[in-house]
CSV table of N, CA and C in Angstrom, one decimal:
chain,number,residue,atom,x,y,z
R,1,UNK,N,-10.4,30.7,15.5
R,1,UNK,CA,-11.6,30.4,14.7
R,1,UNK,C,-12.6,29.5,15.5
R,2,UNK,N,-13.9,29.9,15.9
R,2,UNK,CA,-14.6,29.6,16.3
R,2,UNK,C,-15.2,27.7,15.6
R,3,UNK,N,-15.0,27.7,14.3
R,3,UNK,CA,-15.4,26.6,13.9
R,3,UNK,C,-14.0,25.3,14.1
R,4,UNK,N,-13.0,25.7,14.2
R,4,UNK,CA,-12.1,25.1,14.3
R,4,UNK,C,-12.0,24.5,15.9
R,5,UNK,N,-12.5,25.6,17.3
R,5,UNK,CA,-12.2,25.2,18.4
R,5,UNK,C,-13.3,24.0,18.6
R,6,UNK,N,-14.5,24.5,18.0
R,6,UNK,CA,-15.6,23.3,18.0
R,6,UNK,C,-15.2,22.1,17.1
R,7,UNK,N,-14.5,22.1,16.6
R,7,UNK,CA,-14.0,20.5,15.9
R,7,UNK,C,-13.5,19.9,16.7
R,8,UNK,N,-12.0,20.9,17.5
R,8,UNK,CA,-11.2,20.1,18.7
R,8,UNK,C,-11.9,19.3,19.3
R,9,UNK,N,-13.0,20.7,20.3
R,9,UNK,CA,-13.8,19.9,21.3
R,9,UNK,C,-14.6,18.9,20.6
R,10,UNK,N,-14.7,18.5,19.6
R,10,UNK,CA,-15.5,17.6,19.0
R,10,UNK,C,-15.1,16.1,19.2
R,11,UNK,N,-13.2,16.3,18.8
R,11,UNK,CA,-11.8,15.6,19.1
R,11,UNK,C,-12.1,14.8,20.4
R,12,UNK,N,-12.4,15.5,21.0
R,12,UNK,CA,-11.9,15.1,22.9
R,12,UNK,C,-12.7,13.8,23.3
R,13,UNK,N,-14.0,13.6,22.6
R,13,UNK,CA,-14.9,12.3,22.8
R,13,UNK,C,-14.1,11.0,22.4
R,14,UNK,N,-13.1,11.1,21.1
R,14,UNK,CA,-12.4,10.3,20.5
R,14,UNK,C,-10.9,9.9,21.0
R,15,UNK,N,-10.6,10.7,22.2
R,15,UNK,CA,-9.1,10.9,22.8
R,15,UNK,C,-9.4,10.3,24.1
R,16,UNK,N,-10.7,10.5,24.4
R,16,UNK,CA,-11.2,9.8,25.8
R,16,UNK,C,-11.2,8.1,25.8
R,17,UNK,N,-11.7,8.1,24.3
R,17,UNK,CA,-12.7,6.8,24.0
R,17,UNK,C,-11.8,6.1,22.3
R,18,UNK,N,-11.0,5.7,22.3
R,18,UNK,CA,-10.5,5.4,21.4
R,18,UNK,C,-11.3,4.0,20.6
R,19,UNK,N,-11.7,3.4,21.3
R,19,UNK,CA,-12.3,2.6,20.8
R,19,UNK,C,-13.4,3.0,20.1
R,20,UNK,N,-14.1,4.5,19.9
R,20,UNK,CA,-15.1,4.5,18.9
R,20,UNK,C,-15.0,5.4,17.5
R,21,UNK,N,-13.5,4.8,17.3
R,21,UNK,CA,-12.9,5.7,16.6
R,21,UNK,C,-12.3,4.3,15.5
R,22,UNK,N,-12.6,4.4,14.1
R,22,UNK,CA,-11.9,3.2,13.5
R,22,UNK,C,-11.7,3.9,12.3
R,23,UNK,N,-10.6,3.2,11.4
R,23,UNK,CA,-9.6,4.0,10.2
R,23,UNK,C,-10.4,5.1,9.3
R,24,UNK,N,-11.7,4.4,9.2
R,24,UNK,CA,-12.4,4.7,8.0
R,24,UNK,C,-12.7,6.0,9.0
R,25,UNK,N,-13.1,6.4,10.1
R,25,UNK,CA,-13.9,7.2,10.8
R,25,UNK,C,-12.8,8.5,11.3
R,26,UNK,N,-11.4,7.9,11.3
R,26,UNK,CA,-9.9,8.7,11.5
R,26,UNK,C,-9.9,9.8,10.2
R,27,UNK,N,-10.0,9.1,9.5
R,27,UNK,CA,-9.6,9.5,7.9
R,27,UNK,C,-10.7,10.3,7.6
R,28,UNK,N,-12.2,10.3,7.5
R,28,UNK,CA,-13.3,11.0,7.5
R,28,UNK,C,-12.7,12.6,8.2
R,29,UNK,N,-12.4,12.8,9.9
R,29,UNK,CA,-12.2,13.3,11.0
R,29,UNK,C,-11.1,14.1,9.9
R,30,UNK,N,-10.4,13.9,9.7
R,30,UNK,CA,-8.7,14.1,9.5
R,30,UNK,C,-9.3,15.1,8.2
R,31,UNK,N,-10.1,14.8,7.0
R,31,UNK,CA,-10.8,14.9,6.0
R,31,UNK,C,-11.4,16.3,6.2
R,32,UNK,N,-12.1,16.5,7.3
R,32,UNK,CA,-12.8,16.8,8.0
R,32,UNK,C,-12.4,18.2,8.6
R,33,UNK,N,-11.1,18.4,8.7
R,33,UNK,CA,-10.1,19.1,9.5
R,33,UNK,C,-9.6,19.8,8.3
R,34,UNK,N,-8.9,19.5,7.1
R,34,UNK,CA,-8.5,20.1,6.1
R,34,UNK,C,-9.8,20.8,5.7
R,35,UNK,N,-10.9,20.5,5.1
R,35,UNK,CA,-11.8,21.6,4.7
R,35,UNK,C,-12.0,22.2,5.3
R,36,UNK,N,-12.3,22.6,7.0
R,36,UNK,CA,-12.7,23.9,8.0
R,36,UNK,C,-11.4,24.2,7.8
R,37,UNK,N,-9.8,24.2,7.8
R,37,UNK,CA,-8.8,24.9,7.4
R,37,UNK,C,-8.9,25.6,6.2
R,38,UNK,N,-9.3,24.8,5.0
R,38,UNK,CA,-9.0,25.3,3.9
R,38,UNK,C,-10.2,26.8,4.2
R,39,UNK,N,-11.1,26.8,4.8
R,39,UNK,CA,-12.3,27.6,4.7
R,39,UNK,C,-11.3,28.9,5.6
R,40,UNK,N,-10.7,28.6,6.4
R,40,UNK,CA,-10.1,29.5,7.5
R,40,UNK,C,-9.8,30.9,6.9
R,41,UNK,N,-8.8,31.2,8.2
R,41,UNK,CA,-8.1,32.6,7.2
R,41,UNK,C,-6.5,32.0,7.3
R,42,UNK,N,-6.6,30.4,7.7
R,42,UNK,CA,-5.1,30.2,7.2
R,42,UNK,C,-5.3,29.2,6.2
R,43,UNK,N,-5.9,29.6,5.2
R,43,UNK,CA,-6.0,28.9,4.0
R,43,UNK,C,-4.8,28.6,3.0
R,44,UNK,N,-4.1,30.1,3.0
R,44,UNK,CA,-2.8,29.9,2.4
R,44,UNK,C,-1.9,29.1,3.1
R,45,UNK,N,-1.9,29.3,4.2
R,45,UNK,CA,-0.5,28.8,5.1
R,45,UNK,C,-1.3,27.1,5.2
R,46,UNK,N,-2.4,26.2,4.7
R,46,UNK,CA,-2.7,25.2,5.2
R,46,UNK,C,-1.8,24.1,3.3
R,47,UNK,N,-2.6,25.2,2.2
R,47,UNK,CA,-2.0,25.1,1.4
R,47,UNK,C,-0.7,24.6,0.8
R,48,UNK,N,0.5,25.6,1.4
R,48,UNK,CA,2.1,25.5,1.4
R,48,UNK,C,2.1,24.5,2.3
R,49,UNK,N,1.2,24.0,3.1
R,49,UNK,CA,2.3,23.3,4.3
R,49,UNK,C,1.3,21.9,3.2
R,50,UNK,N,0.6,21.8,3.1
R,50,UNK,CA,0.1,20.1,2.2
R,50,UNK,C,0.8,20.0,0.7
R,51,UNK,N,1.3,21.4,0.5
R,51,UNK,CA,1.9,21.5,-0.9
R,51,UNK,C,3.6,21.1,-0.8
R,52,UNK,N,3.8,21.2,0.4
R,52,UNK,CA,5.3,20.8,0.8
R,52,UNK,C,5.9,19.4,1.3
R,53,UNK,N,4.4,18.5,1.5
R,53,UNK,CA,4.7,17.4,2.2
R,53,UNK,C,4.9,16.5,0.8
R,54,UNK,N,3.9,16.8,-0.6
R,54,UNK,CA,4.4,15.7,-1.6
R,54,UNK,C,5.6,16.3,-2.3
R,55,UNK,N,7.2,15.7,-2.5
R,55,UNK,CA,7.7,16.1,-3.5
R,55,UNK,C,7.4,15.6,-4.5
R,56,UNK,N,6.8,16.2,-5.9
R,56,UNK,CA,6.3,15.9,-7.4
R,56,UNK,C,7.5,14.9,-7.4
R,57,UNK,N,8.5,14.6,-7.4
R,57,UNK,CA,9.7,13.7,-8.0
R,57,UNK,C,9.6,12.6,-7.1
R,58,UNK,N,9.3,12.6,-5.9
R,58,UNK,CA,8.8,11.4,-4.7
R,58,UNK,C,7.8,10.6,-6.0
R,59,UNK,N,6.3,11.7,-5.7
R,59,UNK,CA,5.4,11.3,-6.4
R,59,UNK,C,5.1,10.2,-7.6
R,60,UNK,N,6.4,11.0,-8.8
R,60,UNK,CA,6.5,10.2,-10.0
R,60,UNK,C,7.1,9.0,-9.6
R,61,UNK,N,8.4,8.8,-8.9
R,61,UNK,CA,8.9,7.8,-8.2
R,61,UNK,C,8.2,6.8,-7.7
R,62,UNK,N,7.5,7.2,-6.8
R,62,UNK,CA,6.4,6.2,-6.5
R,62,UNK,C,5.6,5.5,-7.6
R,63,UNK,N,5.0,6.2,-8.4
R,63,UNK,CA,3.6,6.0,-9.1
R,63,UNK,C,4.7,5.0,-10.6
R,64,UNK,N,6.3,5.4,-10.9
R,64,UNK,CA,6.7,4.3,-11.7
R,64,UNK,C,7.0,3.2,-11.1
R,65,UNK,N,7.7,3.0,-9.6
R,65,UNK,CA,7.9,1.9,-9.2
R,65,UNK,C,6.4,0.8,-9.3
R,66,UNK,N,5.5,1.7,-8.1
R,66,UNK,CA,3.8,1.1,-8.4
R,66,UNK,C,3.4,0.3,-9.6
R,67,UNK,N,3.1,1.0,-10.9
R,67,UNK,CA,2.8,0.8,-11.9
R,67,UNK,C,3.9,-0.6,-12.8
R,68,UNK,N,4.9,-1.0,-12.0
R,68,UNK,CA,5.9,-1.6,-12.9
R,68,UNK,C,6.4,-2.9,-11.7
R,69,UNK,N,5.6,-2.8,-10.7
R,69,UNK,CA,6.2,-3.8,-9.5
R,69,UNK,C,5.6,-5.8,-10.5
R,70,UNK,N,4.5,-5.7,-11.6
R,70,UNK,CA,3.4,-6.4,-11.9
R,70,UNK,C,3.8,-6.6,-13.3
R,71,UNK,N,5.1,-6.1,-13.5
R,71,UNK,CA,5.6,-6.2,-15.1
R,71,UNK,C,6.8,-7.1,-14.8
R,72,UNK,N,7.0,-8.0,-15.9
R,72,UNK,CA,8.3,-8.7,-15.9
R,72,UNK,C,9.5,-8.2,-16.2
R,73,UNK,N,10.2,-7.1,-15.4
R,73,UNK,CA,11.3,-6.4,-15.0
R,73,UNK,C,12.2,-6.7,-13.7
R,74,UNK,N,13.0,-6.5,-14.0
R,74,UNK,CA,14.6,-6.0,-12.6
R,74,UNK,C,14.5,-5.3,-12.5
R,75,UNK,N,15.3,-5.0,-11.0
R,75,UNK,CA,15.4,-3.4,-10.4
R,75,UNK,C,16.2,-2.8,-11.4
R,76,UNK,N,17.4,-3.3,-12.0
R,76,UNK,CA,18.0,-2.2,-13.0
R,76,UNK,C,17.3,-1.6,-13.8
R,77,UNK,N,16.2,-2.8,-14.4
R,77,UNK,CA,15.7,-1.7,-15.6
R,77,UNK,C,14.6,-1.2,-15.0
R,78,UNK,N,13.9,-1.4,-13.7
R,78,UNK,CA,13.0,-0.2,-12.8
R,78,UNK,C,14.0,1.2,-12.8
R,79,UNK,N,15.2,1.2,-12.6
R,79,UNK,CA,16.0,2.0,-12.5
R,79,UNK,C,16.1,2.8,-13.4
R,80,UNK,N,16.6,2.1,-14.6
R,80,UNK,CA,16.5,2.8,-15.4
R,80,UNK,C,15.1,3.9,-16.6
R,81,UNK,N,14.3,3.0,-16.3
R,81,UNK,CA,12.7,3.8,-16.5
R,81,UNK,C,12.6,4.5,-15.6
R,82,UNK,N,13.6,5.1,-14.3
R,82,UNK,CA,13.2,6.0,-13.1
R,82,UNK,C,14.3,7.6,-13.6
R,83,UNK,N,14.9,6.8,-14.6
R,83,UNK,CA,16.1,7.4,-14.9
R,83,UNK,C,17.5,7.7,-14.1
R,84,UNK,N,17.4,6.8,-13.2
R,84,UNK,CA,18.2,6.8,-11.8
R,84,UNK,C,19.4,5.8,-12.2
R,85,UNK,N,20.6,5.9,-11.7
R,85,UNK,CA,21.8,5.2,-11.6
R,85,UNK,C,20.8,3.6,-10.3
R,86,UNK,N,21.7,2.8,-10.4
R,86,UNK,CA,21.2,2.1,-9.8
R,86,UNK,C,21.5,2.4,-8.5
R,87,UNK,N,22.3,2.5,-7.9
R,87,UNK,CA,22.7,2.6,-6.9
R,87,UNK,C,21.0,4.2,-6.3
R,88,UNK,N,21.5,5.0,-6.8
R,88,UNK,CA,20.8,6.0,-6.9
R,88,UNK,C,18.9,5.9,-6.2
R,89,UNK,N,18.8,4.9,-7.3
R,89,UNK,CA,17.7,4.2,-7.2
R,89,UNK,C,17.4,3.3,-6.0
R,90,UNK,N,18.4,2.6,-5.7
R,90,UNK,CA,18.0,1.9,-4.6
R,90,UNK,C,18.2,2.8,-3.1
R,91,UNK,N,18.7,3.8,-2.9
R,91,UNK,CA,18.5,4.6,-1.8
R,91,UNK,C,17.4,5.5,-2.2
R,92,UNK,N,16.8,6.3,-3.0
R,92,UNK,CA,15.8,6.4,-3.2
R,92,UNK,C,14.4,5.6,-2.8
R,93,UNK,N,14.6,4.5,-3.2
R,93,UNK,CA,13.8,3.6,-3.0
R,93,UNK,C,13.6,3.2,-1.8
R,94,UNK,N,14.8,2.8,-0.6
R,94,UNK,CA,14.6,2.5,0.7
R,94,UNK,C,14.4,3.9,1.0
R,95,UNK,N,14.2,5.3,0.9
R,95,UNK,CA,13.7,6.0,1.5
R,95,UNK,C,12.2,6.2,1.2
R,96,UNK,N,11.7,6.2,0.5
R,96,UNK,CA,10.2,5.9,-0.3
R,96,UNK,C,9.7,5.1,0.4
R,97,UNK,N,10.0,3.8,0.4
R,97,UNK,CA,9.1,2.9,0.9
R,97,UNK,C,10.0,1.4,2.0
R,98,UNK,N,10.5,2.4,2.5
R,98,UNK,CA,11.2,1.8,3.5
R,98,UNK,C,11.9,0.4,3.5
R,99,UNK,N,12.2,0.0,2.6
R,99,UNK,CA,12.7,-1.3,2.4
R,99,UNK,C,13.5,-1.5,0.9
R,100,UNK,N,13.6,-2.7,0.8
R,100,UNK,CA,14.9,-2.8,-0.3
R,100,UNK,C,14.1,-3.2,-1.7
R,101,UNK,N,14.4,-2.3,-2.9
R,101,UNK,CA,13.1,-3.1,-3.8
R,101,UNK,C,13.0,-4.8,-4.2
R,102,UNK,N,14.1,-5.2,-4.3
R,102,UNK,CA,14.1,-7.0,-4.4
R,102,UNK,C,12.8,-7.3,-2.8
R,103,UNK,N,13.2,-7.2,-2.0
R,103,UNK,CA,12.3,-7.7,-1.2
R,103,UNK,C,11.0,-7.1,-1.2
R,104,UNK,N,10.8,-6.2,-1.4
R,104,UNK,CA,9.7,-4.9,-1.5
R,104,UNK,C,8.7,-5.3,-2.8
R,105,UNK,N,9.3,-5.6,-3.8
R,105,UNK,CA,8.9,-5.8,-5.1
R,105,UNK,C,8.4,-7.7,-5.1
R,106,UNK,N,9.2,-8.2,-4.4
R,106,UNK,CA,8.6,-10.1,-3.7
R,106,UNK,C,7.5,-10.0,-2.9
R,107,UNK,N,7.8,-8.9,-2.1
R,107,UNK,CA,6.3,-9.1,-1.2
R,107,UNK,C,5.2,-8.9,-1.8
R,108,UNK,N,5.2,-7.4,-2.7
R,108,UNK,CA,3.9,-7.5,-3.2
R,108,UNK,C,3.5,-8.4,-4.3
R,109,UNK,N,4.2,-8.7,-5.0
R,109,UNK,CA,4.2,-10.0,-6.0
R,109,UNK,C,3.2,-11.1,-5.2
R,110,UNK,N,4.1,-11.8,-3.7
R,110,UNK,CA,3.3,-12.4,-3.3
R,110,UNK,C,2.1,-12.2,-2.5
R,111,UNK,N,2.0,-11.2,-2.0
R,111,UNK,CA,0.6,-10.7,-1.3
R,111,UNK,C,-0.5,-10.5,-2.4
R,112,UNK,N,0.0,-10.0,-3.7
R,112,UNK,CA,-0.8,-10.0,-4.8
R,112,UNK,C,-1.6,-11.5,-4.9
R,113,UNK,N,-0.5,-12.4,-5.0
R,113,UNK,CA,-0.6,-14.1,-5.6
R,113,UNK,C,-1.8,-14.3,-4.6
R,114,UNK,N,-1.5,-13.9,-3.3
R,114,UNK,CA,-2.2,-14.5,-2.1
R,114,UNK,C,-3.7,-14.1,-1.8
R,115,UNK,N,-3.8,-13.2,-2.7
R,115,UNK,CA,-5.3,-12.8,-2.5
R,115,UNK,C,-5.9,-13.2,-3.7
R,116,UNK,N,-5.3,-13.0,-5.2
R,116,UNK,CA,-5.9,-14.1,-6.1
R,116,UNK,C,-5.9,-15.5,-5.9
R,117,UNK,N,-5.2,-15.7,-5.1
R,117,UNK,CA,-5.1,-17.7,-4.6
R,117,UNK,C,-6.6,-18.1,-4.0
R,118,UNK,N,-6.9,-16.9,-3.2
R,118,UNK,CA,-7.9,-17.1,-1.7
R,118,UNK,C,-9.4,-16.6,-2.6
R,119,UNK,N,-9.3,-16.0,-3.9
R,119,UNK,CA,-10.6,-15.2,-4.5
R,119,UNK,C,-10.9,-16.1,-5.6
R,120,UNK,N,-10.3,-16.6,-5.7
R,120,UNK,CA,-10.4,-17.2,-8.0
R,120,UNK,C,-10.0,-18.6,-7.6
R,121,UNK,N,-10.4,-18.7,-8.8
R,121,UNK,CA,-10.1,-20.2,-9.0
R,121,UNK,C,-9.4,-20.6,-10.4
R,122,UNK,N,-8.8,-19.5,-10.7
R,122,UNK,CA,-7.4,-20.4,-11.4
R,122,UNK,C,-6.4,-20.8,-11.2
R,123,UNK,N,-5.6,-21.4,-12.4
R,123,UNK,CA,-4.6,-22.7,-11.4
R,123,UNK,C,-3.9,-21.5,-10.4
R,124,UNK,N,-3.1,-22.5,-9.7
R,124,UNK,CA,-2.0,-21.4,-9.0
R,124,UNK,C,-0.5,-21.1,-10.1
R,125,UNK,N,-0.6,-22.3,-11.1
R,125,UNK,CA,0.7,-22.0,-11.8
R,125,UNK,C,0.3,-21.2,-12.5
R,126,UNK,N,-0.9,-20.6,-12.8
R,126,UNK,CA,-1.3,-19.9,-13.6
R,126,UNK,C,-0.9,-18.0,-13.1
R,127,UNK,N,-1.4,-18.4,-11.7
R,127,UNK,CA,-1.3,-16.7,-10.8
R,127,UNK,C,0.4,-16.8,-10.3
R,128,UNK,N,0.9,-17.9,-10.4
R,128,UNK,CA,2.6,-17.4,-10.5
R,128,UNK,C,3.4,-17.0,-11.4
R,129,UNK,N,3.0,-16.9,-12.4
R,129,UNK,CA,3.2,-16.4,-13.7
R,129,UNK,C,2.3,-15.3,-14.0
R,130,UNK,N,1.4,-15.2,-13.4
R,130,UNK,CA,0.8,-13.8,-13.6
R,130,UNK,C,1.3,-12.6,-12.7
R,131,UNK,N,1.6,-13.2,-11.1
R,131,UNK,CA,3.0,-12.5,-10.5
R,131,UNK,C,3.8,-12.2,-10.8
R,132,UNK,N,4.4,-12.7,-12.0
R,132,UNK,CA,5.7,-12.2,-12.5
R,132,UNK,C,6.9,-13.3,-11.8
R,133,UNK,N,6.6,-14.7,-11.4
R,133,UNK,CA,7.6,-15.9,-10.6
R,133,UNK,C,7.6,-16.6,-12.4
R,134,UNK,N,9.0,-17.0,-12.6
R,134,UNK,CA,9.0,-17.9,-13.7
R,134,UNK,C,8.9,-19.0,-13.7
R,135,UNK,N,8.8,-19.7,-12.1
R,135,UNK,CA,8.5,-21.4,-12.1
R,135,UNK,C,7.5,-21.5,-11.2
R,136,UNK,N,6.6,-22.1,-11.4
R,136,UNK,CA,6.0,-22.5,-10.3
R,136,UNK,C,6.2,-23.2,-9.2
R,137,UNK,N,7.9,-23.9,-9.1
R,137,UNK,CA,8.0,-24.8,-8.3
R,137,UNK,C,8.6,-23.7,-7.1
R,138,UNK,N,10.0,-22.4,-7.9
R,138,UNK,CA,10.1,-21.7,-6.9
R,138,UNK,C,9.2,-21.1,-6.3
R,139,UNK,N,8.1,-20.4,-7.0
R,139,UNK,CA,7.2,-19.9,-6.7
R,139,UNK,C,6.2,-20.4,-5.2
R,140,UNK,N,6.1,-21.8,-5.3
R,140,UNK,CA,5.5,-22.3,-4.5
R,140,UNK,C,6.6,-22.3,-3.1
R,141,UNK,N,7.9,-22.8,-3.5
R,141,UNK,CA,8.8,-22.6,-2.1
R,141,UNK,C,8.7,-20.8,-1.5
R,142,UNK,N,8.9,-19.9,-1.9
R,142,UNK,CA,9.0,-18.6,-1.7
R,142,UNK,C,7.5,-18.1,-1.1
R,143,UNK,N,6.7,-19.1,-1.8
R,143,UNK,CA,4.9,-18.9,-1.0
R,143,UNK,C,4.9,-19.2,0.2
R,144,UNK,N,5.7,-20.4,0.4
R,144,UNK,CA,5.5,-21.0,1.8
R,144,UNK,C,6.3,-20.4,2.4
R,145,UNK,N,7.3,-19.7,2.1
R,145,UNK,CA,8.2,-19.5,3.0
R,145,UNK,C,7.6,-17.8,3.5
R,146,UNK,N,7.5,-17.3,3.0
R,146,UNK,CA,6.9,-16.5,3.1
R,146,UNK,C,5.1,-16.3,4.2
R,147,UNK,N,4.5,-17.5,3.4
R,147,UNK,CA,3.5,-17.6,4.6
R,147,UNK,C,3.2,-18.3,5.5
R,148,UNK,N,4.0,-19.3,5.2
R,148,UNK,CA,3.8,-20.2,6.3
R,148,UNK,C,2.9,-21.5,5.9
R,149,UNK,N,2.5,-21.5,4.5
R,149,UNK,CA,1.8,-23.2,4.0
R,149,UNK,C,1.8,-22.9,2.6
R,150,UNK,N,1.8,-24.0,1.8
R,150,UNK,CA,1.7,-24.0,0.4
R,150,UNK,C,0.7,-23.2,-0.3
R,151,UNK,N,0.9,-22.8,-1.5
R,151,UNK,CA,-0.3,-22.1,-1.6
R,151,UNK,C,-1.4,-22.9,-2.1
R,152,UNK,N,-1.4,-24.2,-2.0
R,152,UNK,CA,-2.8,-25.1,-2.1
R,152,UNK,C,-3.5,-25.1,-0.7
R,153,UNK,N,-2.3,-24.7,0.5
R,153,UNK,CA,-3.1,-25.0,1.7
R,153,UNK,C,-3.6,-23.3,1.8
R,154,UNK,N,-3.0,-22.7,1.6
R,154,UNK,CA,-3.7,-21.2,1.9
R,154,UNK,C,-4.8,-21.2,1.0
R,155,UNK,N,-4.8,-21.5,0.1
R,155,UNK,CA,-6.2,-21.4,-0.6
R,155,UNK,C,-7.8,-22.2,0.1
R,156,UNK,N,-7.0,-23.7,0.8
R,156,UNK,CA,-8.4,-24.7,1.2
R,156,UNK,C,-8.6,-23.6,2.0
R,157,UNK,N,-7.9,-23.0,3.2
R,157,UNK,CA,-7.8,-22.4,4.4
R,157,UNK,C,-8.5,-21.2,4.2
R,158,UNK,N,-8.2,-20.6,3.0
R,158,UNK,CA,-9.3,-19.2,2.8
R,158,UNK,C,-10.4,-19.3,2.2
R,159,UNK,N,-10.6,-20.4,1.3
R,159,UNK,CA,-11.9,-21.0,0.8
R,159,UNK,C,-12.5,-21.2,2.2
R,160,UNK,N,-11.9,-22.0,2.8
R,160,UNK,CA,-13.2,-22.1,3.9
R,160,UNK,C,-13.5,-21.0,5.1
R,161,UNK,N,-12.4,-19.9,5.2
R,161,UNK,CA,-13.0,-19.2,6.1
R,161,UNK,C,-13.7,-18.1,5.2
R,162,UNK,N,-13.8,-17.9,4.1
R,162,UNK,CA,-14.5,-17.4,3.1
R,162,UNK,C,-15.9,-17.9,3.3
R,163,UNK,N,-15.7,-19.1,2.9
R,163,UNK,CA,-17.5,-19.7,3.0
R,163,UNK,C,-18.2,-19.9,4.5
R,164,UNK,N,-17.5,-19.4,5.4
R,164,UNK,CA,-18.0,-19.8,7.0
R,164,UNK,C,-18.5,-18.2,7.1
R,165,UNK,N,-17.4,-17.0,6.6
R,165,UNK,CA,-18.4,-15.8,6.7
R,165,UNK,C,-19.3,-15.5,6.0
R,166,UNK,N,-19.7,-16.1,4.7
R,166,UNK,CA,-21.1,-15.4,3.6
R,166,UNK,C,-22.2,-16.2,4.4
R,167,UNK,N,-21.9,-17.5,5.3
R,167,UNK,CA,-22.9,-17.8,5.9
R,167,UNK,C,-23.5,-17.3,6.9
C-alpha cells in the first residue's frame, strides 16, 4: 500500500533523530499508523489482531482494581468484588500490573497523597485519610520512607519549585 510505505519513510527521520520525537508525538505517530491500517485492505486482519491484545476479563479486572485502589478496602475484599479466590486474585493481579497489590495499592495511595500534598493546601492529616492511611502518624513514616522526607518537607520543596516555575 502505497500510503503505508510513505508513513514508514516518513518513520526513518524519527529513527535517525530520536531526539525529535517525544511521548505525546510517539503516540500521535503510532495513532497515526492504526487509521492508514484501518483504511487498508488489512482492515480486518488489523482489527482481530487489536481485538486480541485486550482480554474483556483483563479489562474488567483492571477497571475494578483501578476504581477501588481509593476506597477503604483489603485485598480480600478487592478480591472478592473481582469474584476471585484470593490467592486467584493475587496472581492475576501480579500479572496485570506487575507487582503485588499490598504494595501496588500503597504506592498509588501515596503517589496520590504526594501530588495532593505539592497542589492544595489542606492539612496533610486530612489527605492521609483521604488516601485511605488510618493514622497520620503511620502515614507520615510510610511517606518518608517511601520518598525520602516528610510530607511537610515535600510539600515546602514542591511549593517552591512550583512558585520558581509560574515565574
Amino acid at each position: 500500500n502505497e500510503l503505508i510505505e510513505k508513513y514508514v519513510n516518513n518513520l526513518v527521520i524519527y529513527l535517525d533523530n530520536p531526539s525529535l520525537i517525544d511521548d505525546e508525538l510517539a503516540v500521535l505517530k503510532f495513532k497515526e499508523l492504526i487509521l492508514i491500517l484501518m483504511k487498508s485492505q488489512y482492515c480486518d486482519s488489523v482489527q482481530t489482531f487489536f481485538g486480541g491484545l485486550f482480554d474483556s476479563q483483563e479489562v474488567e479486572f483492571q477497571t475494578i482494581v483501578e476504581n477501588n485502589i481509593f476506597n477503604d478496602i483489603n485485598v480480600e475484599e478487592l478480591a472478592f468484588i473481582c469474584n476471585m479466590s484470593l490467592s486467584s486474585f493475587k496472581r492475576a493481579f501480579k500479572r496485570c500490573f506487575n507487582e503485588t497489590p499490598a504494595r501496588y495499592i500503597k504506592q498509588e495511595r501515596l503517589k496520590r497523597a504526594a501530588q495532593l500534598i505539592a497542589s492544595t493546601s489542606e492539612r496533610i492529616s486530612h489527605i492521609a485519610y483521604d488516601c485511605c492511611f488510618k493514622d497520620p502518624t503511620t502515614f507520615s513514616a510510610v511517606f518518608s520512607s517511601y520518598f525520602g522526607v516528610s510530607p511537610t518537607v515535600y510539600r515546602n520543596q514542591n511549593r517552591k519549585h512550583l512558585s520558581e516555575t509560574s515565574n
